[in-house]
Each structure stands twice: as C-alpha cells, then as structure tokens.
Amino acid sequence: MKHFEIGLNAVIYAVTEDEPRVLTVLDEGLGSDSPALAWGRLDPVGDRTLELGLRRWVREQTGLELGYVEQLYTFGDRERAPAAATEEARLFSVAYVALVWEEEPPGRLATWRNVYDFLPWEDWREGRPPILDRLLVPHLRAWASGRPTPRAAREERIEITFGLGDAGWDEERVLDRYELLYEAGVFSQRHAAQAGDGMALDHRRILATALGRLRGKLKYRPVVFELLPNHFTLLQLQRVVESLAGVRLYKPNFRRLVEKAGLVEGTGKLHGGTGGRPAELFAFRREVLRERPASGVGLPSLPAPTA
Amino acid sequence: MKHFEIGLNAVIYAVTEDEPRVLTVLDEGLGSDSPALAWGRLDPVGDRTLELGLRRWVREQTGLELGYVEQLYTFGDRERAPAAATEEARLFSVAYVALVWEEEPPGRLATWRNVYDFLPWEDWREGRPPILDRLLVPHLRAWASGRPTPRAAREERIEITFGLGDAGWDEERVLDRYELLYEAGVFSQRHAAQAGDGMALDHRRILATALGRLRGKLKYRPVVFELLPNHFTLLQLQRVVESLAGVRLYKPNFRRLVEKAGLVEGTGKLHGGTGGRPAELFAFRREVLRERPASGVGLPSLPAPTA
DNA sequence: TCAAAAGTGTTATCCTTACACCCATGT
DNA sequence: ACATGGGTGTAAGGATAACACTTTTGA
C-alpha cells in the first residue's frame, strides 16, 4: 500500500411528507449489500474544485442538480475500508452534505431512504423512541458494567450522551451516540438488526456526522429553506425543521420566531384543502443571506407535557 | 497528472503576551520564501488515523505534543499548487486546527508569528484598524465601480462582509473578508505588502478559515482553556478570548458570564505583582466537558464608546 | 496619593416560554 | 356542530447590557 485513493461522498437530504430522506445507492463494488451513500470520484484534471466535481458526478449519476452544498468532514481511518482494498491503497472520503427540494425520481440505482431507518433512536417527534429502553440503554449498561476501572467513566458517558441525567437529550450529539453504540458493540451482535438498518463501510457514521451538523446548523443559518419549495406555509416549514431536529416544536412561538427574524415574507396567497383554515403562503426572504447570514431557525422547544 | 498527493496542514495556535500566534515554517520545497503553515505527510501504513498522523509529525518536527485538535477543512482546488507541481499530481491538504499552551521553543525551522501579521484588518482591539480606511475599503470600492452590472452586487457584498452598513462588523466572517480582498486583487498589486504579510500557497486562506472557525467555536465550546495554564486569572482568560476574537470585552459582565456558566472554579490562591489588587487564580472545571459541552465563553461586547 | 487592576450591585431592556384564546374552513 | 389547522395576545421569568461604585495592591 503506497498510494492514495480519494472518493467524494454526498449525504443528500430531502424532506418529503414530513420525513427526512437520504439518497442511497446499492453498490456491489463496495463489497456489501447494504445501502451506501452516493459516491463518486474526482476527475483530477477536469474538476477545478472538489465541490464542482461532486456536483458533476451527482448530476451524471442521478440527474439531480444540487443547490446547497457544504463540506462535512474528511474520513481517512486506516480500517475504514475492507482489508483487501487496504492492501492496494489507502482510501479517503471527503464527505459533503447537500440539501435538495425536488422529489426527483432518482436514477435507477438510487433510492430515497428515511434517515431514521438508520438512526431510529434519533427521532423523538412521537416521544422517546421505544428502542432506547427496549434495547439500547440496557445494552449500554451491560457493556459498562463488568470491568471495574472504566466503569464509572463509561456510565457517565452513557448518561450524558443519551441524556439520562438532568441535562436531558441534546439532539446535536448524534455522532457521540453513534460512536458509543458502535463501541459498545450494538451493531455487531445478534440483535443488530433491531438497532436500525446498516450501511456499507462507515457510511452510517458519515450519516450520523451529517445529521448532527445539520441539526446544529439549523439553529444559526437559514438552511431549511433549501428543502422547501418557493412558497410554503409556516406549518410546512415547521414540519421540515422538526423532521431534521427530531423534535416537536411549539407552533405559536415558532411562527413568531421565524417572522421576527425576518426570515420569511408573506405572499398574499392562501393554501387551502388541508382540512383547516387556509394558511398564508410564505416565501424565504433571500436578502437575509446577505444581511445577516447568522440568522437561523431557533428551536423553541415544546413545553413539557402537563400529564 | 493522474494520482493524488495528500498533505496534512496544522494551524497551531498559542496565545502569548495577549497576542495570538501561529506556528509557521520556512519551507523551500514549497517554492516560496514566505512563511508556511506547519505541514507533514501521512504514513499510509503506520498512521491509523489522520489525526494521529498529524500528532506524530508535529511531535517529530517540533517536539510539540498537541492537546486539542480539530479537523478544519480539506482543500483541493486544482490551482492551489504551482502549475509545475500540478503536472505530476493533484495536491490535497487536510487542514487541522490545534491549540497549545506551552510556549515551547519551536524546532529550528519553526517560528511563532502573530496571527494579525497576516490578517491585520481582523484586530479591532484597539479600535477600527486604520488599514481598512487607508487601503482596503478604497481598493474594494474602486474594484466594485467600473463594470455596471456586478457593481451593485459587489458594493453590497463589501458593505456586508466589512460591516459598513448598520449591521456592523461580524468578527466571524474572516474567510469572507479574505476572499473578497483576494478577488479584488489586494494581494497581487503594488501595495500588497501593506496589506499584511503573505504566506506560501493558499496558507493564508487556510489561516483565515481557521480563525473564523475558532472565533465561532469560542462562543459555544470551552476551547479557550486549551490556550491557558492550569491556573489563571479571569483577566488572563479575558485577554485570550479578546486576542482571538479581535475585540475588547467588558470586564464585569465577562466575569459574571464565565462564572455563571460554571466554567471555572476559584482556587483559593492569589496572583499578585501585576500592578493592582491581586487576582484570584481560577481553574477550568473540566467536568463541564462532560456535563454540558455546549457551553462556551460568550462575547458580551463592549458598550459603544460614549464619545 | 494615585494609578491600576479586582471585584460587586443594580437597573433597564430584550428575548423566550408558556398558556389562553379567537378565526376560518371542510365534513 | 366540531375537528383541524391558522393565527394573536400577553404575562412571567431569565438573560444581557450598561453604568455606578467599592476594594486592594504597588509605585
């Protein structure tokens, strides 16, 4: 092994029917029948920048024209590729997150998959996911007990990353949770299949990294709008935020927050037929990208249930 | 050109005498006599992860044992290396930011340089840097005028990234400002020497990226403490934050903020001999890393001068 | 005694949260 | 009528920003 291979990975998100989706492919070449993230190569001569290269092969493979694209992280651990491949070259992946709205029919080999198929414990919209108490926390606890020395440290780590203490659940720590579950062997045991679907190579880790980053970014940059059509109701906007954050929000305050931040402007038009009073359609005020790119959509969390 | 080269760049920060420093090297191999960021190669066989590889060669080259290390960005533009080199291989750099306290004597070839030598317009601690009005803004204005079409857009961009409008200066937009100056040709004209010192290749851009990221991170993660000894006074802490943020802070509120956030705890000890009443020495409460890693040091900005 | 730095108290203001309530449409 | 979603008012509490002021040392 004396040279390098560079791959570009794209975590392409869309939100359809209030569910967050990633674009996945089935790639025999990766030596796995699990879904993989969209993947391509840089043309070292033709692609002027990494991002342009990414856009090019995504377009070629799927026909999708990416809008918002952001570099996520570069993965280069020695063990991330199968040993056989490692003999020849060390594999790097420069991973990007992309947000699209179009619900395009993806290319033949590509499929939209629900993000929470792979990370089911991250979706708290319907309350605490049962898988936590049914499988994950018991498994983690068992893993922590046993050896005396690292036990307290492990237990504390579990408390914190899974919000068991008084600090509560922090929706941004997606990667911490994934890594803890991975270390604890949750994905390599008999019941691995109950802990969500797997992905090829370390793609599930990349997905976790991307989700955590996106959840953070939502709060201080107006990126949600990349996932919406030009006109949308405030509830649609809220649902998209909720689907990514994995949390329910309190409507009245959400509306005010968004409006006060000047993120949207009402078009006079109304949107009816959804079973209630017709809602006004809003549009993203593109000016804020220039004015105050620090603004985002905050997360006024849901008041604790009274009962 | 059909293969890839991968380099690891480290933006190693320290704060000495209230000034932020970067570790620089003089590397003939880069075809430039300008200082460069510390740079090394990954051993594809020996280094298990990118970060471990980075720590290894930094130790070998400078004797520094890095503490906090964070991946910054991967740079891979086709034109970032000299054309000659590009014929053979495409050069990637995975850049990291590292924070150290030790004021080690760096290795023979390495030097600590003041960050603001390279980005002088970013230091607002003594008020608005004169270079802005003396050189940069006039240059940008001249660049914006001329062609009719992009003029308004260019002018707006200048207003915003340099805080000329009512939004004011946003200390985090370091990269935006660097890129705007670069596009406007500030670094390739006669007076380039007045616009701060240059660096090899695109290292100045990497430095700008790192500073912006660090300034953002300061506000929500307790990273400053990596740049301080175990015991410090609150003013020392404040000075370190100020030197990185490039802004003066208001002491009474800064203290309270830090204490209320539970970031520090008083050791009974005092530290005198600095020309005033002795200050209590504080220590970082390492627990917060586990408890609430979302806490950081906010920036209670200085009240506007009354005159 | 004065300068320099360490610290404390207190207010005005804004933002967020929580809860109560009314409005308009389809069935 | 009533369910569903749209939308407004408002008061309590907390965080922040601003300013005034006291304390303790060294020169």
Coordinates of C-alpha atoms in Angstrom, one line a residue, chain B residues 49-223:
Chain B
T49 CA -6.0 7.9 11.6
L50 CA -5.4 11.3 10.1
E51 CA -5.3 12.9 13.5
L52 CA -2.8 10.5 14.9
G53 CA -0.6 11.1 11.8
L54 CA -0.8 14.8 12.4
R55 CA 0.2 14.5 16.0
R56 CA 3.1 12.2 15.1
W57 CA 4.8 14.5 12.6
V58 CA 4.2 17.6 14.7
R59 CA 5.9 15.9 17.5
E60 CA 8.7 14.7 15.3
Q61 CA 9.2 18.1 13.7
T62 CA 8.8 20.5 16.6
G63 CA 8.7 18.4 19.8
L64 CA 5.2 19.8 20.5
E65 CA 2.7 17.5 22.0
L66 CA -0.7 18.7 20.7
G67 CA -3.7 18.9 23.0
Y68 CA -6.9 20.0 21.4
V69 CA -7.0 19.1 17.7
E70 CA -9.9 19.6 15.3
Q71 CA -10.3 18.9 11.6
L72 CA -10.9 22.2 9.8
Y73 CA -11.4 21.7 6.1
T74 CA -10.0 19.8 3.1
F75 CA -8.5 22.0 0.4
G76 CA -8.3 20.5 -3.1
D77 CA -8.7 23.3 -5.7
R78 CA -6.8 22.5 -8.8
E79 CA -4.9 25.8 -8.9
R80 CA -3.8 25.8 -5.3
A81 CA -0.4 24.4 -6.1
P82 CA 2.1 25.8 -8.5
A83 CA 1.4 24.7 -12.1
A84 CA 4.6 22.7 -12.3
A85 CA 3.6 20.5 -9.4
T86 CA 0.2 20.1 -10.8
E87 CA 1.5 18.3 -13.8
E88 CA 2.5 15.4 -11.7
A89 CA -0.2 15.1 -9.1
R90 CA -3.1 16.8 -7.6
L91 CA -2.4 18.1 -4.1
F92 CA -4.9 17.9 -1.3
S93 CA -4.5 19.3 2.2
V94 CA -6.5 18.2 5.1
A95 CA -6.1 21.1 7.5
Y96 CA -6.4 20.9 11.2
V97 CA -6.6 23.5 14.0
A98 CA -4.7 22.8 17.1
L99 CA -4.5 24.8 20.4
V100 CA -1.5 24.6 22.7
W101 CA -0.4 26.4 25.7
E102 CA 3.2 25.6 26.1
E103 CA 5.4 28.4 24.9
E104 CA 7.9 25.8 23.8
P105 CA 10.9 26.9 21.8
P106 CA 9.8 25.6 18.5
G107 CA 12.1 23.5 16.4
R108 CA 14.9 25.2 14.5
L109 CA 12.9 25.9 11.4
A110 CA 9.6 26.8 13.1
T111 CA 8.7 30.3 14.3
W112 CA 5.7 31.7 16.2
R113 CA 4.2 34.5 14.3
N114 CA 1.4 36.9 15.3
V115 CA -1.8 35.9 13.5
Y116 CA -2.6 39.5 12.8
D117 CA 0.7 40.0 10.9
F118 CA -1.2 38.1 8.1
L119 CA -4.7 39.4 8.7
P120 CA -4.2 42.9 10.2
W121 CA -7.7 44.1 9.5
E122 CA -9.1 41.5 11.8
D123 CA -7.7 43.0 15.0
W124 CA -10.2 45.5 16.4
R125 CA -8.9 45.5 20.0
E126 CA -7.5 49.0 19.7
G127 CA -10.5 50.2 17.6
R128 CA -11.0 50.1 13.9
P129 CA -7.8 49.1 12.2
P130 CA -6.5 52.1 10.2
I131 CA -5.6 49.8 7.3
L132 CA -9.3 49.5 6.5
D133 CA -9.8 53.1 5.6
R134 CA -6.3 53.8 4.4
L135 CA -6.1 51.0 1.9
L136 CA -8.6 48.2 1.9
V137 CA -12.0 49.8 1.6
P138 CA -10.8 52.3 -1.0
H139 CA -9.4 49.5 -3.0
L140 CA -12.6 47.4 -2.7
R141 CA -14.7 50.4 -3.7
A142 CA -12.5 51.0 -6.8
W143 CA -12.8 47.4 -7.7
A144 CA -16.6 47.5 -7.4
S145 CA -17.0 50.5 -9.6
G146 CA -16.4 50.3 -13.3
R147 CA -18.4 47.5 -14.7
P148 CA -22.0 48.4 -14.4
T149 CA -23.7 45.0 -13.9
P150 CA -22.0 43.4 -10.9
R151 CA -21.4 46.8 -9.3
A152 CA -24.4 46.9 -7.0
A153 CA -23.9 43.3 -6.0
R154 CA -20.2 43.9 -5.3
E155 CA -20.9 47.0 -3.3
E156 CA -23.5 45.2 -1.3
R157 CA -21.1 42.4 -0.6
I158 CA -18.5 44.8 0.6
E159 CA -20.9 46.6 2.9
I160 CA -21.9 43.3 4.4
T161 CA -18.6 41.5 4.8
F162 CA -16.8 44.5 6.1
G163 CA -19.7 45.7 8.3
L164 CA -20.0 49.1 6.6
G165 CA -23.8 49.0 6.8
D166 CA -25.8 49.2 10.0
A167 CA -25.2 45.5 10.8
G168 CA -21.7 46.3 11.9
W169 CA -18.6 44.2 12.0
D170 CA -19.1 40.4 12.4
E171 CA -15.9 39.0 13.7
E172 CA -16.6 35.6 12.4
R173 CA -16.6 36.4 8.7
V174 CA -12.9 36.2 8.4
L175 CA -12.9 34.0 5.4
D176 CA -15.5 36.0 3.5
R177 CA -13.3 39.1 4.0
Y178 CA -10.2 37.3 2.9
E179 CA -11.8 36.0 -0.2
L180 CA -13.2 39.4 -1.1
L181 CA -9.9 41.0 -0.7
Y182 CA -8.3 38.3 -2.8
E183 CA -10.8 38.6 -5.6
A184 CA -10.4 42.3 -5.6
G185 CA -6.7 41.8 -6.2
V186 CA -5.5 43.4 -3.0
F187 CA -2.8 40.8 -2.6
S188 CA -1.4 41.0 -6.1
Q189 CA -0.9 44.7 -6.5
R190 CA 1.9 47.1 -5.9
H191 CA 0.7 47.8 -2.4
A192 CA 0.2 44.2 -1.5
A193 CA 3.0 44.5 1.1
Q194 CA 0.9 47.0 3.1
A195 CA -2.0 44.6 3.3
G196 CA -0.3 42.2 5.7
D197 CA 2.3 39.5 5.2
G198 CA 1.8 36.7 2.7
M199 CA 2.1 33.0 3.2
A200 CA 3.0 30.2 0.8
L201 CA 0.4 28.6 -1.4
D202 CA -3.1 29.1 -0.1
H203 CA -2.0 29.0 3.5
R204 CA -3.2 32.5 4.3
R205 CA -6.6 31.4 3.2
I206 CA -6.3 28.3 5.5
L207 CA -5.3 30.6 8.3
A208 CA -8.4 32.8 7.7
T209 CA -10.6 29.8 7.7
A210 CA -9.2 28.6 11.0
L211 CA -9.5 32.0 12.7
G212 CA -13.1 32.3 11.6
R213 CA -13.9 28.8 12.9
L214 CA -12.2 29.4 16.1
R215 CA -14.0 32.7 16.7
G216 CA -17.2 30.9 16.2
K217 CA -16.3 28.0 18.4
L218 CA -15.3 30.2 21.3
K219 CA -18.9 31.2 21.7
Y220 CA -20.3 27.7 22.3
R221 CA -17.5 25.4 23.3
P222 CA -15.0 25.9 26.2
V223 CA -11.9 25.7 24.0

